[in-house]
Coordinates of C-alpha atoms and ligand atoms in Angstrom, one line a residue:
V47 CA 0.0 0.0 0.0
S48 CA 1.6 3.3 -1.0
G49 CA 2.7 5.4 1.8
A50 CA 2.0 3.0 4.6
R51 CA 5.0 3.2 6.9
T52 CA 4.0 0.9 9.7
P53 CA 2.7 -2.6 9.5
E54 CA 0.0 -1.8 12.1
A55 CA -3.0 0.4 11.2
A56 CA -1.8 3.6 12.7
V57 CA -2.8 7.2 11.9
E58 CA -2.2 10.6 13.5
V59 CA -4.6 13.4 13.9
V60 CA -3.8 17.1 13.6
A61 CA -6.6 19.4 15.0
I62 CA -6.3 22.9 13.7
G63 CA -7.9 25.9 15.3
T64 CA -6.6 28.8 17.5
E65 CA -9.8 28.4 19.6
L66 CA -8.8 24.9 20.5
L67 CA -5.5 26.2 22.0
L68 CA -7.3 29.0 23.8
G69 CA -9.5 26.3 25.4
E70 CA -12.7 27.8 24.1
T71 CA -13.5 24.7 22.1
M72 CA -12.5 21.2 23.1
D73 CA -11.0 19.0 20.5
G74 CA -14.1 16.9 20.3
N75 CA -13.2 15.9 16.7
G76 CA -9.9 14.4 17.8
A77 CA -11.6 12.4 20.6
W78 CA -14.4 11.2 18.3
L79 CA -11.9 10.1 15.7
G80 CA -10.0 8.1 18.3
R81 CA -13.1 6.2 19.3
R82 CA -14.5 5.8 15.9
L83 CA -11.3 4.5 14.3
A84 CA -10.5 2.2 17.3
A85 CA -13.8 0.5 16.5
E86 CA -12.3 -0.3 13.1
G87 CA -9.0 -1.7 14.5
I88 CA -7.2 1.5 13.5
R89 CA -5.2 3.2 16.2
V90 CA -4.8 7.0 16.5
V91 CA -1.2 6.9 17.8
G92 CA -0.7 10.7 18.2
R93 CA -2.7 13.8 18.2
S94 CA -1.5 17.4 18.0
V95 CA -3.4 20.7 18.3
V96 CA -2.1 23.7 16.4
P97 CA -3.3 27.3 15.8
D98 CA -4.6 28.6 12.5
D99 CA -1.1 29.4 11.3
E100 CA 0.4 28.2 8.1
A101 CA 3.9 27.4 9.4
A102 CA 2.6 25.7 12.5
I103 CA 0.1 23.5 10.5
G104 CA 2.8 22.6 7.9
D105 CA 5.3 21.6 10.6
A106 CA 2.8 19.5 12.6
V107 CA 1.5 17.7 9.5
A108 CA 5.0 17.0 8.2
V109 CA 6.1 15.5 11.6
A110 CA 2.9 13.4 11.8
L111 CA 3.4 12.2 8.2
A112 CA 6.9 11.1 8.8
R113 CA 5.8 9.1 11.8
T114 CA 2.8 7.2 10.5
G115 CA 2.3 8.0 6.8
T116 CA -1.4 8.7 7.4
V117 CA -2.6 12.0 8.8
L118 CA -6.1 13.2 9.4
C119 CA -6.6 17.0 9.8
S120 CA -9.6 18.7 11.2
G121 CA -10.5 22.4 10.8
G122 CA -9.3 25.5 9.1
L123 CA -11.0 24.9 5.7
G124 CA -13.4 27.8 6.1
P125 CA -13.9 30.6 3.5
T126 CA -12.1 33.2 5.5
R127 CA -8.5 34.4 5.6
D128 CA -7.8 32.9 8.9
D129 CA -8.4 29.4 7.6
R130 CA -4.9 28.3 6.5
T131 CA -5.0 24.5 6.3
R132 CA -5.4 24.2 2.5
A133 CA -2.5 26.5 1.8
A134 CA -0.3 24.8 4.5
V135 CA -0.8 21.3 3.1
A136 CA -0.5 22.4 -0.5
G137 CA 2.9 23.9 0.4
L138 CA 4.0 20.7 2.2
F139 CA 3.2 18.7 -1.0
R140 CA 4.6 21.5 -3.3
R141 CA 1.4 21.6 -5.2
R142 CA -0.5 24.6 -6.5
L143 CA -4.1 25.2 -5.3
V144 CA -6.5 24.8 -8.2
V145 CA -10.2 25.3 -8.3
D146 CA -12.3 22.1 -8.6
D147 CA -14.9 23.3 -11.1
A148 CA -17.3 20.5 -10.4
W149 CA -17.4 21.3 -6.7
L150 CA -17.6 25.0 -7.3
E151 CA -20.7 24.3 -9.4
V152 CA -22.2 22.2 -6.6
V153 CA -21.7 25.0 -4.1
R154 CA -23.1 27.6 -6.5
E155 CA -26.2 25.6 -7.1
R156 CA -26.8 25.0 -3.4
F157 CA -26.7 28.8 -2.9
A158 CA -29.0 29.4 -5.9
R159 CA -31.5 26.9 -4.7
R160 CA -31.9 28.9 -1.5
G161 CA -32.2 32.1 -3.6
L162 CA -28.7 33.3 -2.6
V163 CA -25.7 34.4 -4.6
M164 CA -22.5 32.6 -3.6
A165 CA -20.0 34.9 -1.9
P166 CA -16.7 35.2 -3.8
S167 CA -14.9 34.0 -0.7
N168 CA -16.6 30.6 -1.0
R169 CA -14.6 30.1 -4.2
A170 CA -11.6 29.4 -2.0
Q171 CA -13.4 26.4 -0.6
A172 CA -13.4 24.8 -4.0
E173 CA -9.6 25.0 -4.1
I174 CA -7.7 21.8 -3.7
P175 CA -4.0 21.0 -4.1
E176 CA -3.4 19.9 -7.7
G177 CA -3.8 16.1 -8.1
A178 CA -5.7 15.7 -4.8
V179 CA -8.9 13.7 -4.4
L180 CA -12.1 15.7 -3.4
W181 CA -14.7 14.0 -1.2
P182 CA -18.0 15.9 -1.4
N183 CA -19.5 17.3 1.8
A184 CA -23.3 16.9 1.8
R185 CA -23.7 19.2 4.8
G186 CA -21.3 22.1 4.2
T187 CA -19.3 24.0 1.6
A188 CA -15.8 22.7 2.6
P189 CA -15.2 19.3 1.0
G190 CA -12.9 16.6 2.3
I191 CA -9.6 16.5 0.5
R192 CA -7.0 13.7 0.2
V193 CA -3.4 14.4 -0.9
E194 CA -0.8 11.7 -1.3
D195 CA 2.8 11.3 -2.4
A196 CA 5.5 8.8 -1.6
R197 CA 5.6 10.0 2.0
G198 CA 2.0 9.1 2.6
A199 CA -1.4 10.5 2.7
V200 CA -2.9 13.6 4.3
V201 CA -6.7 14.0 4.7
L202 CA -8.3 17.4 5.3
L203 CA -11.7 17.5 7.0
P204 CA -13.9 20.5 8.0
G205 CA -13.9 21.4 11.7
V206 CA -17.7 21.5 12.0
P207 CA -18.3 18.2 13.9
H208 CA -21.3 16.9 12.1
E209 CA -19.7 17.6 8.7
L210 CA -16.5 15.9 9.8
R211 CA -18.3 12.8 11.1
A212 CA -20.4 12.4 7.9
L213 CA -17.3 12.6 5.7
V214 CA -15.5 10.1 7.9
E215 CA -18.3 7.6 7.7
D216 CA -18.9 8.1 4.0
H217 CA -15.4 8.4 2.7
V218 CA -12.5 8.2 5.2
V219 CA -13.5 4.9 6.9
P220 CA -14.0 3.0 3.6
W221 CA -10.7 4.4 2.3
L222 CA -8.8 3.4 5.5
R223 CA -10.3 -0.1 5.4
E224 CA -8.7 -0.5 1.9
R225 CA -5.5 1.2 3.0
F226 CA -5.1 -1.2 6.0
P227 CA -6.5 -4.5 4.8
L228 CA -4.5 -6.5 7.4
R229 CA -5.5 -4.4 10.3
P230 CA -6.1 -6.0 13.7
G231 CA -9.6 -6.5 15.2
P232 CA -11.4 -3.6 16.7
V233 CA -10.7 -2.1 20.1
A234 CA -14.0 -3.0 21.7
S235 CA -15.0 -2.1 25.2
R236 CA -17.9 -2.6 27.7
V237 CA -18.5 -0.6 30.9
V238 CA -19.8 -2.4 34.0
R239 CA -20.9 0.1 36.6
T240 CA -20.6 -0.3 40.3
T241 CA -21.5 1.9 43.2
G242 CA -21.3 1.7 47.0
I243 CA -17.8 0.3 47.2
A244 CA -14.5 2.0 47.3
E245 CA -12.2 1.6 44.3
S246 CA -9.5 -0.1 46.4
A247 CA -12.0 -2.6 47.9
L248 CA -13.3 -3.3 44.5
G249 CA -9.8 -4.0 43.3
E250 CA -9.2 -6.5 46.1
R251 CA -12.4 -8.3 45.3
L252 CA -11.3 -8.7 41.7
D253 CA -7.6 -9.3 42.2
D254 CA -7.6 -13.0 41.3
L255 CA -10.3 -12.7 38.6
L256 CA -8.8 -10.0 36.4
P257 CA -5.8 -12.1 35.0
Q258 CA -8.2 -14.8 34.1
L259 CA -10.0 -12.5 31.7
A260 CA -6.9 -12.1 29.4
P261 CA -6.6 -11.1 26.6
L262 CA -9.2 -8.6 27.9
T263 CA -8.0 -5.9 30.3
V264 CA -10.1 -4.2 32.9
A265 CA -9.6 -0.5 33.9
F266 CA -11.0 1.1 37.0
L267 CA -12.7 4.4 36.4
P268 CA -13.7 6.1 39.7
S269 CA -16.1 9.0 39.7
L270 CA -18.7 10.6 42.1
D271 CA -21.2 8.0 40.8
G272 CA -19.0 5.0 41.9
T273 CA -16.4 3.0 40.0
D274 CA -16.9 1.9 36.5
L275 CA -15.0 -1.1 35.2
R276 CA -14.1 -0.8 31.5
I277 CA -13.4 -4.2 29.9
T278 CA -11.5 -3.9 26.7
S279 CA -10.4 -6.2 23.8
W280 CA -7.4 -4.6 22.2
G281 CA -7.6 -6.0 18.7
S282 CA -6.3 -9.6 19.1
L283 CA -9.9 -10.8 18.6
S284 CA -12.3 -10.4 15.7
S285 CA -15.4 -8.3 16.2
R286 CA -17.5 -11.4 16.9
E287 CA -15.0 -13.0 19.2
A288 CA -14.6 -9.7 21.1
E289 CA -18.4 -9.5 21.7
A290 CA -18.5 -13.0 23.0
A291 CA -15.5 -12.5 25.2
L292 CA -17.0 -9.2 26.6
D293 CA -20.2 -11.1 27.3
A294 CA -18.4 -13.7 29.2
A295 CA -16.2 -11.2 31.1
E296 CA -19.3 -9.2 32.1
A297 CA -21.0 -12.3 33.4
R298 CA -18.0 -13.2 35.5
L299 CA -17.8 -9.7 37.0
R300 CA -21.5 -9.7 37.7
E301 CA -21.2 -13.1 39.4
R302 CA -18.4 -11.9 41.6
L303 CA -19.9 -8.5 42.4
G304 CA -23.6 -9.3 42.7
I305 CA -25.7 -6.3 43.8
L306 CA -22.7 -3.9 43.5
V307 CA -23.3 -3.8 39.8
Y308 CA -26.1 -1.6 38.8
A309 CA -25.8 -1.1 35.0
T310 CA -23.7 -1.5 31.9
G311 CA -22.8 1.1 29.3
D312 CA -23.8 4.7 30.0
T313 CA -27.1 3.9 31.8
G314 CA -27.3 5.9 35.0
L315 CA -28.5 4.8 38.4
A316 CA -31.6 7.0 38.3
A317 CA -32.7 5.3 35.1
V318 CA -32.1 1.9 36.7
V319 CA -34.2 2.8 39.7
G320 CA -37.0 4.2 37.5
A321 CA -37.0 1.0 35.4
T322 CA -37.1 -1.1 38.5
L323 CA -40.1 0.8 39.9
A324 CA -41.9 0.7 36.5
A325 CA -41.3 -3.1 36.2
R326 CA -42.8 -3.6 39.7
G327 CA -45.7 -1.2 39.0
M328 CA -44.6 0.8 42.1
T329 CA -44.6 4.5 42.8
L330 CA -42.2 6.8 44.7
G331 CA -42.5 9.9 46.9
L332 CA -39.3 11.8 47.8
A333 CA -38.2 14.2 50.5
E334 CA -34.8 15.9 50.0
S335 CA -32.9 18.2 52.3
C336 CA -29.2 18.7 51.5
T337 CA -29.5 17.4 47.9
G338 CA -32.0 20.2 47.2
G339 CA -33.9 18.5 44.4
L340 CA -30.9 16.7 42.7
I341 CA -32.6 13.3 43.1
S342 CA -35.9 14.6 41.7
A343 CA -34.1 16.1 38.8
R344 CA -32.2 12.9 38.1
L345 CA -35.3 10.7 38.4
T346 CA -37.5 12.8 36.2
H347 CA -34.8 13.0 33.5
A348 CA -36.1 9.8 32.1
P349 CA -39.1 10.0 29.8
G350 CA -42.1 8.2 31.3
A351 CA -41.1 9.1 34.9
S352 CA -44.7 10.3 35.5
T353 CA -45.9 6.7 35.7
W354 CA -43.9 6.0 38.9
F355 CA -42.7 9.4 40.2
L356 CA -45.4 11.1 42.2
A357 CA -43.7 14.1 43.9
G358 CA -40.5 15.3 45.4
Y359 CA -40.4 17.7 48.3
V360 CA -37.4 19.9 49.0
T361 CA -37.8 20.2 52.7
Y362 CA -34.9 22.4 53.6
S363 CA -36.2 24.0 56.8
N364 CA -37.4 22.3 59.9
D365 CA -40.8 23.9 59.2
A366 CA -41.0 22.4 55.8
K367 CA -40.1 19.0 57.1
Q368 CA -43.0 19.2 59.5
R369 CA -45.5 20.8 57.1
D370 CA -44.8 18.9 53.9
V371 CA -43.9 15.4 55.1
G372 CA -45.2 15.5 58.7
V373 CA -41.9 15.0 60.6
P374 CA -42.9 15.4 64.3
A375 CA -41.6 18.6 66.0
D376 CA -40.4 16.6 69.0
L377 CA -38.3 14.3 66.8
L378 CA -36.6 17.3 65.3
S379 CA -35.8 18.9 68.7
A380 CA -34.7 15.6 70.3
H381 CA -32.4 14.4 67.5
G382 CA -31.8 17.3 65.2
A383 CA -32.7 17.6 61.5
V384 CA -29.6 15.5 60.5
S385 CA -30.4 12.2 62.3
A386 CA -31.5 8.7 61.6
E387 CA -34.8 9.4 63.2
V388 CA -35.6 12.4 61.1
A389 CA -34.4 10.7 57.9
S390 CA -36.6 7.8 58.6
A391 CA -39.6 10.0 59.4
M392 CA -39.0 12.0 56.1
A393 CA -39.0 8.8 54.0
E394 CA -42.2 7.5 55.7
G395 CA -43.7 11.0 55.5
A396 CA -42.9 11.4 51.8
R397 CA -44.6 8.1 51.1
R398 CA -47.7 9.0 53.2
A399 CA -48.0 12.5 51.8
T400 CA -47.9 11.3 48.2
G401 CA -49.7 8.1 48.6
A402 CA -46.8 6.3 47.0
D403 CA -45.6 2.7 47.5
C404 CA -42.1 3.7 48.4
G405 CA -40.5 6.7 50.1
L406 CA -37.0 8.0 49.9
A407 CA -35.3 10.8 51.9
V408 CA -32.0 12.5 52.4
T409 CA -30.9 14.9 55.2
G410 CA -27.3 15.9 55.9
V411 CA -24.6 18.6 56.2
A412 CA -23.2 19.5 52.8
G413 CA -21.0 22.3 54.1
P414 CA -18.9 24.2 54.0
A415 CA -20.5 25.7 57.2
G416 CA -22.9 24.0 59.5
G417 CA -20.7 21.1 60.8
T418 CA -20.4 20.3 64.5
E419 CA -18.1 17.9 66.3
A420 CA -20.8 15.3 66.5
K421 CA -22.1 15.9 63.0
P422 CA -19.2 17.2 60.8
V423 CA -19.6 18.3 57.2
G424 CA -20.3 15.2 55.2
T425 CA -22.6 13.6 57.8
V426 CA -25.6 12.5 55.7
Y427 CA -28.5 10.1 56.6
I428 CA -30.4 8.4 53.8
A429 CA -33.6 6.4 54.3
A430 CA -35.8 4.3 52.1
A431 CA -39.3 3.1 53.0
V432 CA -40.1 0.0 51.0
G433 CA -42.7 -2.5 52.2
S434 CA -43.1 -2.5 56.0
E435 CA -39.4 -1.6 56.6
V436 CA -37.6 1.7 56.6
A437 CA -33.9 1.3 56.0
V438 CA -31.6 4.1 57.2
R439 CA -27.9 4.5 56.5
L440 CA -25.4 7.0 57.8
L441 CA -22.8 8.2 55.3
R442 CA -19.6 10.0 56.3
L443 CA -18.7 11.6 53.0
G444 CA -15.5 13.5 52.2
G445 CA -15.1 16.3 49.6
D446 CA -16.6 19.7 49.0
R447 CA -20.3 20.7 48.9
F448 CA -20.7 19.7 45.3
E449 CA -19.2 16.2 45.9
I450 CA -21.2 15.6 49.1
R451 CA -24.5 16.5 47.4
H452 CA -23.8 14.4 44.4
R453 CA -22.6 11.4 46.4
S454 CA -25.6 11.7 48.7
A455 CA -28.0 11.6 45.8
Q456 CA -26.2 8.6 44.3
A457 CA -26.2 6.7 47.7
A458 CA -29.9 7.4 48.3
L459 CA -30.8 6.1 44.8
D460 CA -28.6 3.0 45.4
L461 CA -30.3 2.3 48.8
L462 CA -33.7 2.4 47.1
R463 CA -32.4 0.1 44.3
R464 CA -31.1 -2.4 46.8
R465 CA -34.2 -2.3 49.0
L466 CA -36.4 -2.9 45.9
L467 CA -34.2 -5.9 44.9
E468 CA -34.2 -7.3 48.4
A469 CA -37.9 -6.8 48.9
A470 CA -38.5 -8.7 45.6
G471 CA -36.1 -11.5 46.3
Ligands
ATP69 P1 -16.2 25.1 7.6 O1 -15.5 25.3 6.3 O2 -17.3 24.2 7.5 O3 -16.5 26.5 8.3 P2 -13.7 24.8 9.0 O4 -12.8 23.6 8.5 O5 -13.3 26.1 8.6 O6 -15.2 24.4 8.5 P3 -13.4 25.8 11.6 O7 -13.8 27.1 11.0 O8 -12.1 25.5 12.0 O9 -13.8 24.7 10.5 O10 -14.5 25.4 12.7 C1 -15.8 25.4 12.5 C2 -16.6 25.0 13.8 O11 -16.2 23.7 14.2 C3 -16.3 25.9 14.9 O12 -17.4 26.2 15.7 C4 -15.3 25.2 15.7 O13 -15.3 25.6 17.1 C5 -15.7 23.8 15.5 N1 -14.5 22.9 15.6 C6 -13.3 23.2 14.9 N2 -12.4 22.2 15.3 C7 -13.0 21.4 16.2 C8 -12.5 20.3 16.9 N3 -11.3 19.8 16.7 N4 -13.4 19.7 17.7 C9 -14.6 20.2 17.9 N5 -15.1 21.2 17.2 C10 -14.3 21.9 16.4
MG70 MG1 -11.0 27.2 12.6

């Protein structure tokens, strides 16, 4: 294959745009290309970001070309003076820029159909390095361009994300498949989501299992939601083999971890709780204090929530706790608003006030002020009323206000999930 410098299917990406370096725009195109090509068994082995500057673009593309022989560029193909990618790459290949008459006509007609006259500056977008291949852009005026010589191939793609993606699907991927006929299998991953266990404890539980999953690897991805486990096949397996191996690995993780696993992929805990309630034909009433409506917002994010979500009270003050969900005044004065007794009364009260099958409640100290020696910042009680039982848990959370609120919401949802599963089984 002309220009292929490495036996593996490796490419580099150059993202062009001063706004990317200023941090005003994230290089989403580079990230997307990495994921999309990994699924084809093609590895993005390097990525650089350069400003809209002809010399900087030329240098970055030349270096990337020397390393892999296949370079994909994003951005800088616009009609204005500050879009320099075309000129930079034409210079690198020592080609003149010539107008592609067929493309110029396509663009002119598109404008005419909308009753507009094409701006003279759009003519620049029909210019390609002499001898280059033009890939039509159905969604914009800048086409994809492919230039090759003995050093390899450089592909220019518009920066507008949906335009770039369409060109990659329609033209770049088919071309890369031909260019790398012997490429390895896809990089294929699956995420298994856990919550309610620390990353280190999770690691210990899986210590002996993980080597048995080879050639798959497992990465630990902790966040405020819990720890995700990403299982990955790195290309030694075909697509079908990888799917089967991921299924088997997921089953072994689920078997080992049991109730700690709440979902796979990008499904969130609130969606899981909602689906569980819906499947049981049960309804929920909620009383939140320190989470201030976070749980309500998460639960109602899912379409169809109205079938099982009845109401969520944000009972921030003691008055509201009494008025809205009927927490007895003497309970508040005896134990304080942040207590197991009040959390439990809130959960039962939310259930009673809404007429729901289940009640869920959170009360705690999110900080930064309001902590005491007995109840420091991060002290949070969560309670779930399911069936005849009210389960209450004390959390001692670290982190700042944002983290405490987010973790409290997640823990409360998880308590409800577990109680629903236990009540059924
Ligand atoms: P067009 O000719 O269609 O205008 P272009 O190649 O000139 O495309 P740019 O002008 O560089 O593209 O960028 C167009 C838009 O795409 C901008 O809003 C920019 O923020 C966004 N964009 C550019 N590069 C990236 C990137 N690497 N990741 C995500 N978005 C990007
Ligand atoms: Mg730009």
